[in-house]
mmCIF file of C-alpha atoms in Angstrom:
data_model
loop_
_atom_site.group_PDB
_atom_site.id
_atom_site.type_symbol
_atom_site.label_atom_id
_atom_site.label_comp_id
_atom_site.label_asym_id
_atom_site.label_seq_id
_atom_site.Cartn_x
_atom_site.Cartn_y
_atom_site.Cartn_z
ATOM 1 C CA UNK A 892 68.896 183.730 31.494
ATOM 2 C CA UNK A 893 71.307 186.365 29.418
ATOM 3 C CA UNK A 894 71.914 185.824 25.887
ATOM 4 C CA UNK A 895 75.440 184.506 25.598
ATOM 5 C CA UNK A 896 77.725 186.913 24.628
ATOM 6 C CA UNK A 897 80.539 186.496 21.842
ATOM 7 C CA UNK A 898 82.951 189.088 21.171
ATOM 8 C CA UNK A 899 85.192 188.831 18.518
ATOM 9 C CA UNK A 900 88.185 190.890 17.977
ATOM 10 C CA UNK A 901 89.038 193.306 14.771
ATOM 11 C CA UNK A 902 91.577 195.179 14.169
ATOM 12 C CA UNK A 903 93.670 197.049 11.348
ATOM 13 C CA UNK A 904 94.893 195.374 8.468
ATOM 14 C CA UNK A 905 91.872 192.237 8.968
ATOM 15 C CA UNK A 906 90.438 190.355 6.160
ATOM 16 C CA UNK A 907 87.047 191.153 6.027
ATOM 17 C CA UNK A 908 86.328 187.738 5.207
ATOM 18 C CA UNK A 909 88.356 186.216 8.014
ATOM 19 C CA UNK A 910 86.043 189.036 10.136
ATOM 20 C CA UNK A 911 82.519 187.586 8.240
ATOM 21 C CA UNK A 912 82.794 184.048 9.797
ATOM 22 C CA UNK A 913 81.588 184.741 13.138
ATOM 23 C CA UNK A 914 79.478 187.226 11.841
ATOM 24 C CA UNK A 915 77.850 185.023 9.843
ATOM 25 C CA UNK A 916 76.982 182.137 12.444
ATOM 26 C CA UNK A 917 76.609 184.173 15.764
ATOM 27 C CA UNK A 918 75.556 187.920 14.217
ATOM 28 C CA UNK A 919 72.604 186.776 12.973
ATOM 29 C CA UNK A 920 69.114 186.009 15.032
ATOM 30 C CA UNK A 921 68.698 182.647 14.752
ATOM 31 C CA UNK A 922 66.190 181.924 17.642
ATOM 32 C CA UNK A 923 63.885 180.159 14.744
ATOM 33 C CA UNK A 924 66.763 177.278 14.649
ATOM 34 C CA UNK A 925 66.394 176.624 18.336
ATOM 35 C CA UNK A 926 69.353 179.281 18.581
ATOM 36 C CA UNK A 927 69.564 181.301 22.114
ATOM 37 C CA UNK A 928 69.837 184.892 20.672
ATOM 38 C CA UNK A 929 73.546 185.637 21.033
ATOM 39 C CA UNK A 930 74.865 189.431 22.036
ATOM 40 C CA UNK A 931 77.501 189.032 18.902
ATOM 41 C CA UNK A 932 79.630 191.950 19.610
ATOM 42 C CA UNK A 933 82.671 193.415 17.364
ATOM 43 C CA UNK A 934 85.610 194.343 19.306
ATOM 44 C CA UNK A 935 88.248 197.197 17.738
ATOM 45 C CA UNK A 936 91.650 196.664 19.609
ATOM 46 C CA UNK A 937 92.083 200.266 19.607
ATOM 47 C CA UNK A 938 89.892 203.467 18.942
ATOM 48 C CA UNK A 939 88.878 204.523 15.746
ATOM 49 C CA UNK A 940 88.023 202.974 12.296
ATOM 50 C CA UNK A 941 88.945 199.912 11.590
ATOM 51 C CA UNK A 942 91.036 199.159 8.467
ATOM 52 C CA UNK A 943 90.976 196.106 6.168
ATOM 53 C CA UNK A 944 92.935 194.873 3.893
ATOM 54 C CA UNK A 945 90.330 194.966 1.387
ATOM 55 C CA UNK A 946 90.083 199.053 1.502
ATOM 56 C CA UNK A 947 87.321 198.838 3.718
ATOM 57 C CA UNK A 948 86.365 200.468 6.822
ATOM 58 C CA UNK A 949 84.552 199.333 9.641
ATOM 59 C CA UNK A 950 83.441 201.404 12.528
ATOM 60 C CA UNK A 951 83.174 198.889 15.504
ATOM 61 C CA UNK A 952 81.193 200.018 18.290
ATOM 62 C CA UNK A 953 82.775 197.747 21.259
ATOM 63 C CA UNK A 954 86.365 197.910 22.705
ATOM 64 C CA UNK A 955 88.849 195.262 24.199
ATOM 65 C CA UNK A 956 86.706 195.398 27.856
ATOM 66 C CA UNK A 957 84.084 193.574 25.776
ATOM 67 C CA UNK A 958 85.988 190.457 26.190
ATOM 68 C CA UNK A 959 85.956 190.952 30.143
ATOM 69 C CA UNK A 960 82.172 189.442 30.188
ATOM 70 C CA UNK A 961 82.435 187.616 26.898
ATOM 71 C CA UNK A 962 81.167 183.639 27.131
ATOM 72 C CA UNK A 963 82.928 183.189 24.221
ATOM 73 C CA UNK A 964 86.212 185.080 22.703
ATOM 74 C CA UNK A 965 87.162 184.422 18.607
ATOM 75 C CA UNK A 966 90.102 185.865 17.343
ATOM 76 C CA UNK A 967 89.100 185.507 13.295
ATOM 77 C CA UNK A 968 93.249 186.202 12.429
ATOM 78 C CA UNK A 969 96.066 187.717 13.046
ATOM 79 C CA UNK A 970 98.644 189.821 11.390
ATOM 80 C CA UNK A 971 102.385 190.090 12.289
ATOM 81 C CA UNK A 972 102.670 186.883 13.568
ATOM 82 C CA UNK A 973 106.223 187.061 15.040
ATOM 83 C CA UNK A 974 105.862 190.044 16.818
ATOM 84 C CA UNK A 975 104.584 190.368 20.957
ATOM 85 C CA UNK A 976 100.371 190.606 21.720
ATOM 86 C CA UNK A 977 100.135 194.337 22.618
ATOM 87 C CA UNK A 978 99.860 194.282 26.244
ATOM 88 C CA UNK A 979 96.878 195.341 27.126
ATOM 89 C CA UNK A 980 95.559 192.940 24.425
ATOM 90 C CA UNK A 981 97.435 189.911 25.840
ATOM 91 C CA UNK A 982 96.306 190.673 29.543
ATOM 92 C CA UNK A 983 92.761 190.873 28.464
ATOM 93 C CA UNK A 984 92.866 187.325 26.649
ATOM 94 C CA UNK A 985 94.412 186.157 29.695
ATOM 95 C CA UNK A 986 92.203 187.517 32.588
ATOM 96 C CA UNK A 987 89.075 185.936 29.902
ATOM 97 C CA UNK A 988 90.702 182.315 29.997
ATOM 98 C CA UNK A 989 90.954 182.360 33.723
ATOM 99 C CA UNK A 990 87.615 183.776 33.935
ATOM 100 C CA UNK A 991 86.206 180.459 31.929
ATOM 101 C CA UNK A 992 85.444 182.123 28.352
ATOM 102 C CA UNK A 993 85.807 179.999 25.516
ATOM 103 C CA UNK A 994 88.639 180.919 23.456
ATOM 104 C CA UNK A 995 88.701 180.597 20.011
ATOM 105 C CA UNK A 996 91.432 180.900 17.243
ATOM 106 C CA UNK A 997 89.974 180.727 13.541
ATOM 107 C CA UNK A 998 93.112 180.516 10.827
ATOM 108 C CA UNK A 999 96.102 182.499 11.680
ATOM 109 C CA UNK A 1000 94.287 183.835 15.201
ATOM 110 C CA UNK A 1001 95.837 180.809 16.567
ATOM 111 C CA UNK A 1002 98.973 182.658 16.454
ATOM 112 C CA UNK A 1003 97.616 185.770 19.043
ATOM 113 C CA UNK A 1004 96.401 182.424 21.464
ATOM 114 C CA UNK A 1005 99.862 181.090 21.249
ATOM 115 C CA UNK A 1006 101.624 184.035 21.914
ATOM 116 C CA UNK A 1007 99.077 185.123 25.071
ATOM 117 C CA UNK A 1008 100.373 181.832 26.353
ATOM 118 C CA UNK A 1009 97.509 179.911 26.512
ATOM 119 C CA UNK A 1010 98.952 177.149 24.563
ATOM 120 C CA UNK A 1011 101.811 175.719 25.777
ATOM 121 C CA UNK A 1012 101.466 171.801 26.091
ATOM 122 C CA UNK A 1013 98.091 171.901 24.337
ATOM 123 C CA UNK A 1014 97.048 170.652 20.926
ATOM 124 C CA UNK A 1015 96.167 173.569 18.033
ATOM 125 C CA UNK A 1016 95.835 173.819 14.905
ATOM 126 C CA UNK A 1017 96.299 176.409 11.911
ATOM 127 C CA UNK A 1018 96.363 177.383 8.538
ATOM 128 C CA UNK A 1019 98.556 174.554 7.166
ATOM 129 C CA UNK A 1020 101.069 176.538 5.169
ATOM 130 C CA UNK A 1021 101.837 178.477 8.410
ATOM 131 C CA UNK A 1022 102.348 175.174 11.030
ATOM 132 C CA UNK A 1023 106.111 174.838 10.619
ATOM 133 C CA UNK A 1024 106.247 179.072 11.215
ATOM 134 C CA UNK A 1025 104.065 178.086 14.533
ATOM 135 C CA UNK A 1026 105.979 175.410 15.887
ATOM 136 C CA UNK A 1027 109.270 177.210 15.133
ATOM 137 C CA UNK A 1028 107.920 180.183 17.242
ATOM 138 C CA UNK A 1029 106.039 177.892 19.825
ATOM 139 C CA UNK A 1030 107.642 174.279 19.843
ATOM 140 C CA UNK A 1031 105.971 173.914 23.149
ATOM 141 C CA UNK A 1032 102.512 173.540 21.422
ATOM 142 C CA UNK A 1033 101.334 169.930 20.082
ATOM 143 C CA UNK A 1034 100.220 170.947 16.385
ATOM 144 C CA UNK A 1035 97.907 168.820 14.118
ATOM 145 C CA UNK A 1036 98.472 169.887 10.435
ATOM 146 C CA UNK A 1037 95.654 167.318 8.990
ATOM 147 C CA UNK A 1038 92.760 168.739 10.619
ATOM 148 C CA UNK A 1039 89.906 171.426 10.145
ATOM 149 C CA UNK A 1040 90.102 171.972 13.843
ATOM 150 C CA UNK A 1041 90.886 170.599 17.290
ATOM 151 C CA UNK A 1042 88.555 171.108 20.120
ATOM 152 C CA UNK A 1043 90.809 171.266 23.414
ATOM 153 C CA UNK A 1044 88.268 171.798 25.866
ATOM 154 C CA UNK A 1045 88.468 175.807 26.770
ATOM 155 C CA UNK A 1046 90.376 176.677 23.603
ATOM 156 C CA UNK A 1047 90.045 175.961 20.023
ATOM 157 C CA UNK A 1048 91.695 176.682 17.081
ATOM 158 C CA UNK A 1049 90.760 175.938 13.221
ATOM 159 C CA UNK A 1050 92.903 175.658 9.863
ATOM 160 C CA UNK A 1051 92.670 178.075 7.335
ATOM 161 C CA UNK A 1052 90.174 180.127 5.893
ATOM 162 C CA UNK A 1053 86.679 178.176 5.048
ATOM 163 C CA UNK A 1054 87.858 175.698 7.749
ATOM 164 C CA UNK A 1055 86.431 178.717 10.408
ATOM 165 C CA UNK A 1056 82.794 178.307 10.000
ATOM 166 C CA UNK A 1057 83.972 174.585 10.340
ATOM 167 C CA UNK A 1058 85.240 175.384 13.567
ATOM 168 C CA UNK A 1059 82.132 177.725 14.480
ATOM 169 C CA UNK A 1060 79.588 175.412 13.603
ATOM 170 C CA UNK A 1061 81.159 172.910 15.622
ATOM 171 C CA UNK A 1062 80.693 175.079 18.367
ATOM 172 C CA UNK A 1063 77.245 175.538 17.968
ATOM 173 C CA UNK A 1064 76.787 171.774 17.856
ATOM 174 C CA UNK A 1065 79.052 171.107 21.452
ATOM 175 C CA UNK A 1066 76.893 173.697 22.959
ATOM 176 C CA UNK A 1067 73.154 173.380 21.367
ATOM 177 C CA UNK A 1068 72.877 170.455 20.182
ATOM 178 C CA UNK A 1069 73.255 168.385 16.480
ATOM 179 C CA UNK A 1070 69.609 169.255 15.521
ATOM 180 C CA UNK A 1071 70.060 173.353 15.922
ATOM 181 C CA UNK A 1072 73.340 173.070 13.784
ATOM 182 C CA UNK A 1073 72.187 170.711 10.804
ATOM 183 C CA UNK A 1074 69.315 173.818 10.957
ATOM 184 C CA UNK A 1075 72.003 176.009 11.333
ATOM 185 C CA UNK A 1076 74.154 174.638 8.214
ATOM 186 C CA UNK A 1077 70.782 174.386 6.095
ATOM 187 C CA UNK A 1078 69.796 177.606 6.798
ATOM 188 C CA UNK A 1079 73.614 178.837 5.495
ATOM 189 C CA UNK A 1080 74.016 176.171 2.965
ATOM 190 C CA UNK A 1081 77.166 175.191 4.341
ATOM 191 C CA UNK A 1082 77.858 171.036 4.891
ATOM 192 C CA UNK A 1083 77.147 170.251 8.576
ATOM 193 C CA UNK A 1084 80.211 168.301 9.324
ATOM 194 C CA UNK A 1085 82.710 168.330 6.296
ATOM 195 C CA UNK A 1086 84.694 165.192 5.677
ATOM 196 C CA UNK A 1087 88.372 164.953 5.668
ATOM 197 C CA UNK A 1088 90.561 167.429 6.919
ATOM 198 C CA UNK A 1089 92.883 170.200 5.635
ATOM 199 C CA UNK A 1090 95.922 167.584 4.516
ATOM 200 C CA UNK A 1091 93.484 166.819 1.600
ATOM 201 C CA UNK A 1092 94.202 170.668 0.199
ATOM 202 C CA UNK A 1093 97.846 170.498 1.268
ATOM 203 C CA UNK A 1094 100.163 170.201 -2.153
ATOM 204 C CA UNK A 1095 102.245 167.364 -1.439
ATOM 205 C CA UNK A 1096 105.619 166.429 -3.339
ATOM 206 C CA UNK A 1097 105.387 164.668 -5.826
ATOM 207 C CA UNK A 1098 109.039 163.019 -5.483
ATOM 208 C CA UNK A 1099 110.278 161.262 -2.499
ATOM 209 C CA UNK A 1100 112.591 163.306 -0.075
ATOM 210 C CA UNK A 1101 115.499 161.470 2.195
ATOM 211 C CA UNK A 1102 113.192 162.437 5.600
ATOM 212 C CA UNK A 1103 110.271 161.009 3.903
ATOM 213 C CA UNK A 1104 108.681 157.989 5.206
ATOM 214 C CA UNK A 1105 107.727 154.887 3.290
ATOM 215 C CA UNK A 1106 104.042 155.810 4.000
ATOM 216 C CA UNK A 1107 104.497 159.108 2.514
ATOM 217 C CA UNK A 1108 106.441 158.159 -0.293
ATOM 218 C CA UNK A 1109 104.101 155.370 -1.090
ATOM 219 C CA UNK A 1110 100.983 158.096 -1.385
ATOM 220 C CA UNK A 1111 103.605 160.177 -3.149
ATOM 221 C CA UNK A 1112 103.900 157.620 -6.163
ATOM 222 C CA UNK A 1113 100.471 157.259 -5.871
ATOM 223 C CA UNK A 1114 99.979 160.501 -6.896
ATOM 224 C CA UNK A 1115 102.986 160.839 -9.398
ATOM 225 C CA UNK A 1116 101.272 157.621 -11.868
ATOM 226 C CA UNK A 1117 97.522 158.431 -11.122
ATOM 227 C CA UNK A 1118 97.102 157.184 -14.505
ATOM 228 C CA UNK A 1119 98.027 153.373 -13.238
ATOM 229 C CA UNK A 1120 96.181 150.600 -11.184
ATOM 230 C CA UNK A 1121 96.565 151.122 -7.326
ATOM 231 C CA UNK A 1122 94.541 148.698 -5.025
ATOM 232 C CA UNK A 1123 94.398 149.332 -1.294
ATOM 233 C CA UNK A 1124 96.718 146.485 -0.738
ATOM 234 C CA UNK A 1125 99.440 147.276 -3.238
ATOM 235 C CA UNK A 1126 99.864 150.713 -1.783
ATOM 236 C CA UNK A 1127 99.776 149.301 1.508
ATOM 237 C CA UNK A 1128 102.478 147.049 0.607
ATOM 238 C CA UNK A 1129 104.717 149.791 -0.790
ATOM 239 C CA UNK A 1130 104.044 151.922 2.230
ATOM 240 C CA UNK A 1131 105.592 148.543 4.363
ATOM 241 C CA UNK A 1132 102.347 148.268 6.544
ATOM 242 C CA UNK A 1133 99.158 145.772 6.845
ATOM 243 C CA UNK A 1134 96.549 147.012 5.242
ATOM 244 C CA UNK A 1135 94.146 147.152 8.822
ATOM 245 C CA UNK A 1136 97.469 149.576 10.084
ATOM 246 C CA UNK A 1137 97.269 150.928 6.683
ATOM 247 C CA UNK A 1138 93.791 152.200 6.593
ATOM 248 C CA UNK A 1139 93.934 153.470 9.879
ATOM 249 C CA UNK A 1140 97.120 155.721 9.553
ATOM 250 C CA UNK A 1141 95.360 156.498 6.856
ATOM 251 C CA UNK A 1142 91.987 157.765 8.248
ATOM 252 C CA UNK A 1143 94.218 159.322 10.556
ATOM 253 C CA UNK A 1144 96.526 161.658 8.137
ATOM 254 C CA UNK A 1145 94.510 162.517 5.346
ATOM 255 C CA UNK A 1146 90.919 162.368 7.376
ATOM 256 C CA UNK A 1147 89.494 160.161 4.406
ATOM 257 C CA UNK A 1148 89.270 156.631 2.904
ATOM 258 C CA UNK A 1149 92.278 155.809 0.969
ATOM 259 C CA UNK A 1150 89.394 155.071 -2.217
ATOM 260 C CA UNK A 1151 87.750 158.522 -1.770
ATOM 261 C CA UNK A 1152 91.139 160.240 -1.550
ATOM 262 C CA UNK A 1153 92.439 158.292 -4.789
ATOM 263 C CA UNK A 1154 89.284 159.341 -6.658
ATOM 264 C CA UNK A 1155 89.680 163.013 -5.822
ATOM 265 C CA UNK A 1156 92.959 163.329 -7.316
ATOM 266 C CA UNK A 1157 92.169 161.631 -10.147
ATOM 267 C CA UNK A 1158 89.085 164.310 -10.549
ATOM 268 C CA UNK A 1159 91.671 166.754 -9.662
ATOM 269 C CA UNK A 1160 94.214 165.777 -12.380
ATOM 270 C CA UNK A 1161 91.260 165.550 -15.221
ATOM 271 C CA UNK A 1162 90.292 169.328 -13.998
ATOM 272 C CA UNK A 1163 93.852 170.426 -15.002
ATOM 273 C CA UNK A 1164 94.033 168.028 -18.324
ATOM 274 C CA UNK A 1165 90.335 169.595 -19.372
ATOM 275 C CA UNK A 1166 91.258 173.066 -18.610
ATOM 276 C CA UNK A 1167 95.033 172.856 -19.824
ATOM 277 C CA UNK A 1168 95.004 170.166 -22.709
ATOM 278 C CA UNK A 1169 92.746 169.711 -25.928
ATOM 279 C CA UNK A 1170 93.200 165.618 -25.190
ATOM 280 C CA UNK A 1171 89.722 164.049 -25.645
ATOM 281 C CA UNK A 1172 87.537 162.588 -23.197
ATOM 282 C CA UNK A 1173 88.559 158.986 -23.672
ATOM 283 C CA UNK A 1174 92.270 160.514 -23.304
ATOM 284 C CA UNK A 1175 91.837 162.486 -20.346
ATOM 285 C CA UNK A 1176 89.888 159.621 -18.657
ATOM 286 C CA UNK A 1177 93.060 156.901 -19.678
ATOM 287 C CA UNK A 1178 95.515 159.731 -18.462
ATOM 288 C CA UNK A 1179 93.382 160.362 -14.930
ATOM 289 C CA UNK A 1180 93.080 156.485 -13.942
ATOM 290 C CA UNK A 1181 89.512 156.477 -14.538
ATOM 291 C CA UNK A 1182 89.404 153.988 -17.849
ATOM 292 C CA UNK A 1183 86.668 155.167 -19.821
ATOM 293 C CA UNK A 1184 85.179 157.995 -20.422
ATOM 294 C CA UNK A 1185 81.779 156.956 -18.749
ATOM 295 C CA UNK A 1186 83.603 156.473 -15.612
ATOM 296 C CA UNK A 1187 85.197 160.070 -15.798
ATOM 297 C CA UNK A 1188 81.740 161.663 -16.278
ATOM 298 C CA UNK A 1189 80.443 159.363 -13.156
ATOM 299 C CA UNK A 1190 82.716 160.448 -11.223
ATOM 300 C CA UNK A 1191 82.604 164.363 -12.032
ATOM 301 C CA UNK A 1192 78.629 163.967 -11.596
ATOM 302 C CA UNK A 1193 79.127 162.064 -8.322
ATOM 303 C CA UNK A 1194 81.860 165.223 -7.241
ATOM 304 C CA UNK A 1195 81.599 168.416 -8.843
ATOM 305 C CA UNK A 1196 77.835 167.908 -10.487
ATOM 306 C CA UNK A 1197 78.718 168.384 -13.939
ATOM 307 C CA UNK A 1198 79.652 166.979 -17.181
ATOM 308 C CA UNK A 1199 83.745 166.934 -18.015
ATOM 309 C CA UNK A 1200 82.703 168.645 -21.900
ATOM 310 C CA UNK A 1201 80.509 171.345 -19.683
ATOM 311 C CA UNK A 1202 83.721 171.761 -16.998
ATOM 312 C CA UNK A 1203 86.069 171.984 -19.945
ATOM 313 C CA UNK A 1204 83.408 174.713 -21.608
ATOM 314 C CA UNK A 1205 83.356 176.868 -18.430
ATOM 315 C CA UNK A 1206 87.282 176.729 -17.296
ATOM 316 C CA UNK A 1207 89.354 176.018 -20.553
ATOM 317 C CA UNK A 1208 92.672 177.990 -20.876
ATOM 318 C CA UNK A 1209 90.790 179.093 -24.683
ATOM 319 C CA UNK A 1210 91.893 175.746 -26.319
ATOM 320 C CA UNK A 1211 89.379 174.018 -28.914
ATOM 321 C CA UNK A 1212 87.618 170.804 -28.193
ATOM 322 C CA UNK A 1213 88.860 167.390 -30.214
ATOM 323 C CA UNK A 1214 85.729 168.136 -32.156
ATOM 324 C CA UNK A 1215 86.244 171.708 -33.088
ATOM 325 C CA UNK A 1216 83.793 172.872 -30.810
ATOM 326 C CA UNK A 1217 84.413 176.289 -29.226
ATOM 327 C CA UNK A 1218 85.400 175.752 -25.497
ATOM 328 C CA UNK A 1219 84.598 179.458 -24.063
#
């Protein structure tokens, strides 16, 4: 049986990063996981060096006819995203889709999938300050802003950045199993199925807009007066809904419980108090919506696995502590 091939596509101007995500989950022999060994193969759209962004060159040993026996095709990004697929770039994406390869689109490479045609009527995702530039350019394509990736059978696309190896270890577990990628995700130290989705990173606004919806405005005030009481049914109330139709659109949007959601943007707003403000614990804790200081340090030992005073130590703007303490 061959090793399954996986060819994934470079070319000038890349973020090396972007580029390291496949690398890092197919480049690698992992036959000790319960891995097949994959033929991971680096694929320069045209001769010659590649260039990064990052000043780096990379000489790439395989060409576009790589993709013409690939199992598996990942486009890690893309750069001018308005502009045509270079033909011979486009036809070779094409003749692998009909051919049965898996195509994949990590971050912005959902934009070189989308403009090969391959997703028209389909679901995709992408980064999720670039999904209104996508549907403007493809409003043929069904996009999901709220999630890390969407799996539509033969082609799949992720969100942004981190949300790749997301996508790529979510391959590995369709195709090999949940045991070989919780070994997988160990062996990387990455979390083997992350919860939530990308709307949990996207900066909402903070006042209500005319085309807002009273669910959105509802989280919106939610997140303006963080420093106030809101139960699950109050906010349901607000937003006009039950709370079972609630919690679901809920689950559904944000890709969390409404609880775990409210408790991360309290421990988001204390972050910015304790690096921005000298306020004192019991302060910052009144201010965040968590009541007492000993519930602000639970919760920052529960989240980020560390005190508030060591968090303010390590990431204060250079302001002094209520008790004179240096902060840096």
């Amino acid at each position: 049986m061959k090793n399954p091939i996986i060819a994934a596509v470079a070319f000038d101007g890349i973020s090396p990063f972007h580029l390291s995500v496949p690398c890092l989950v197919f480049g690698a022999d992992r036959t000790k996981l319960g891995l097949p060994r994959f033929d991971f193969r680096v694929c320069a759209m045209e001769e010659g060096p590649v260039h990064t962004d990052a000043g780096l060159d990379i000489v790439v040993p395989y060409g576009l006819s790589t993709l013409d026996e690939a199992d598996i095709v990942i486009v890690p990004s893309w750069k001018d995203l308005e502009a045509p697929l270079a033909a011979p770039f486009k036809d070779t994406l094409q003749r692998a889709h009909r051919r049965g390869a898996l195509i994949v689109g990590l971050c912005l490479g959902t934009f070189a999938i989308a403009a090969a045609g391959l997703l028209a009527g389909r679901k995709a995702t992408t980064h999720w300050a670039y999904t209104d530039q996508l549907q403007a350019l493809h409003p043929d394509i069904a996009i999901d802003a709220d999630v890390l990736y969407v799996d539509d059978g033969d082609i799949i696309t992720s969100a942004g950045v981190a949300a790749g190896l997301d996508c790529c270890l979510h391959i590995v577990r369709a195709r090999y199993g949940v045991e070989a990628a919780l070994r997988l995700a160990r062996h990387v130290v990455l979390s083997p199925h992350r919860q939530g989705g990308q709307a949990q990173f996207i900066e909402r606004p903070l006042a209500p807009t005319p085309n807002a919806d009273r669910f959105t405005r509802a989280l919106d005030q939610v997140h303006a007066t963080l420093g106030e009481s809101h139960s699950l049914d109050s906010v349901a109330d607000a937003a006009g809904l039950t709370r079972r139709t609630f919690t679901r659109r809920f689950q559904k949007s944000i890709g969390t419980s409404f609880g775990d959601w409210l408790a991360d943007q309290r421990v988001g707003l204390a972050q910015r108090l304790l690096e921005q403000t000298d306020k004192s614990m019991d302060v910052v804790a009144f201010e965040a919506g968590f009541g007492s200081a000993t519930s602000l340090r639970q919760h920052f030992a529960a989240r980020l696995r560390t005190s508030p005073r060591q968090y303010r130590r390590e990431f204060s703007r250079g302001s002094q502590a209520p008790d004179g303490l240096s902060l840096l």
